[in-house]
Short mmCIF file of C-alpha atoms in Angstrom, two decimals:
data_model
loop_
_atom_site.label_atom_id
_atom_site.label_comp_id
_atom_site.label_asym_id
_atom_site.label_seq_id
_atom_site.Cartn_x
_atom_site.Cartn_y
_atom_site.Cartn_z
CA MET K 1 20.20 2.90 25.19
CA SER K 2 20.26 -0.83 25.84
CA LEU K 3 23.88 -2.77 25.98
CA PHE K 4 22.77 -4.72 22.85
CA GLY K 5 22.64 -1.44 21.16
CA LEU K 6 26.07 -0.46 21.79
CA PHE K 7 27.04 -3.35 19.93
CA LYS K 8 24.92 -3.03 16.70
CA SER K 9 27.22 -1.96 13.47
CA LYS K 10 26.94 0.92 11.72
CA ALA K 11 25.22 -1.37 8.68
CA GLN K 12 22.83 -2.71 10.80
CA LYS K 13 21.59 0.49 12.53
CA GLN K 14 21.04 1.90 8.44
CA ALA K 15 19.39 -1.07 7.69
CA GLU K 16 16.95 -0.92 10.78
CA MET K 17 16.09 2.57 9.72
CA ASP K 18 15.73 2.20 6.04
CA ILE K 19 13.35 -0.25 6.80
CA ALA K 20 11.54 1.91 9.14
CA ASN K 21 11.14 4.63 6.70
CA ALA K 22 10.15 2.14 3.84
CA ARG K 23 7.60 0.95 6.50
CA PHE K 24 6.10 4.24 7.34
CA LYS K 25 6.12 5.63 3.48
CA LEU K 26 4.37 2.40 2.98
CA GLN K 27 1.62 2.79 5.51
CA ASN K 28 1.37 6.61 4.50
CA VAL K 29 0.60 5.62 1.09
CA ASP K 30 -2.90 6.99 -0.72
CA SER K 31 -5.02 3.90 -0.68
CA GLY K 32 -5.84 4.37 -4.41
CA ILE K 33 -2.29 3.90 -5.36
CA LYS K 34 -1.17 0.18 -6.44
CA VAL K 35 2.23 -0.56 -4.34
CA SER K 36 2.18 -4.26 -4.30
CA GLY K 37 5.57 -4.34 -5.76
CA ALA K 38 7.05 -1.91 -2.79
CA GLU K 39 5.43 -4.41 -0.43
CA ASP K 40 7.28 -7.31 -2.14
CA LEU K 41 10.75 -5.21 -1.63
CA LEU K 42 9.77 -4.70 1.89
CA ALA K 43 9.49 -8.17 2.65
CA GLN K 44 12.33 -9.02 1.20
CA ALA K 45 14.54 -5.98 3.08
CA GLU K 46 12.93 -8.10 6.21
CA TYR K 47 14.08 -11.25 5.19
CA ALA K 48 17.70 -10.11 4.59
CA PHE K 49 17.35 -8.44 7.76
CA GLU K 50 16.68 -11.34 9.82
CA ASN K 51 19.49 -12.99 7.77
CA LYS K 52 21.94 -10.52 8.94
CA ASN K 53 22.41 -9.07 5.48
CA TRP K 54 22.57 -5.49 6.40
CA LYS K 55 23.57 -4.33 3.20
CA ASP K 56 20.90 -6.05 0.91
CA ALA K 57 17.98 -4.97 3.47
CA SER K 58 19.33 -1.44 3.20
CA ILE K 59 18.92 -1.63 -0.46
CA LEU K 60 15.97 -3.21 -0.65
CA ALA K 61 14.12 -0.90 1.68
CA ASN K 62 15.81 2.04 -0.45
CA LYS K 63 13.89 0.37 -3.60
CA CYS K 64 10.94 -0.08 -1.88
CA VAL K 65 10.87 3.73 -1.13
CA VAL K 66 11.73 4.68 -4.59
CA SER K 67 9.04 2.35 -6.00
CA ILE K 68 6.26 4.18 -3.84
CA GLN K 69 7.33 7.55 -4.87
CA PHE K 70 7.41 6.43 -8.56
CA ALA K 71 3.73 4.91 -7.89
CA GLU K 72 2.76 8.00 -6.30
CA LYS K 73 4.48 10.41 -9.18
CA LEU K 74 2.41 8.08 -12.09
CA SER K 75 -1.01 8.28 -10.34
CA TYR K 76 -0.84 11.97 -9.84
CA SER K 77 0.62 12.77 -13.45
CA LYS K 78 -2.27 11.04 -15.25
CA PRO K 79 -3.91 13.62 -17.59
CA TRP K 80 -7.34 14.24 -17.24
CA GLY K 81 -7.75 10.76 -15.76
CA TYR K 82 -6.57 8.81 -18.42
CA ASN K 83 -4.36 5.86 -17.90
CA ILE K 84 -0.71 5.93 -19.37
CA GLY K 85 -1.87 3.22 -21.49
CA ASP K 86 -4.61 5.29 -23.23
CA TRP K 87 -1.78 6.96 -24.98
CA VAL K 88 0.05 4.22 -26.27
CA GLY K 89 -0.03 3.75 -29.93
CA LYS K 90 -2.53 6.41 -30.59
#
């Protein structure tokens, strides 16, 4: 562990882990799933981290992960290949 690592706060370490997790999830998402909103959330999390706003960075990174999970769930739950919008109003 570096000397700098000794001075990191718990919140900073948590934010780093949350952002790393969000990056990993984003890199491993199925290419057919649109996750542009999740990409935006990750960019905001990274910006918050750069500005030493650890709490917001963690929150945004976790929202990114939830957004990816939601997009995956929606894409896998399309009945017989139809879009959700095909069922609205029928």
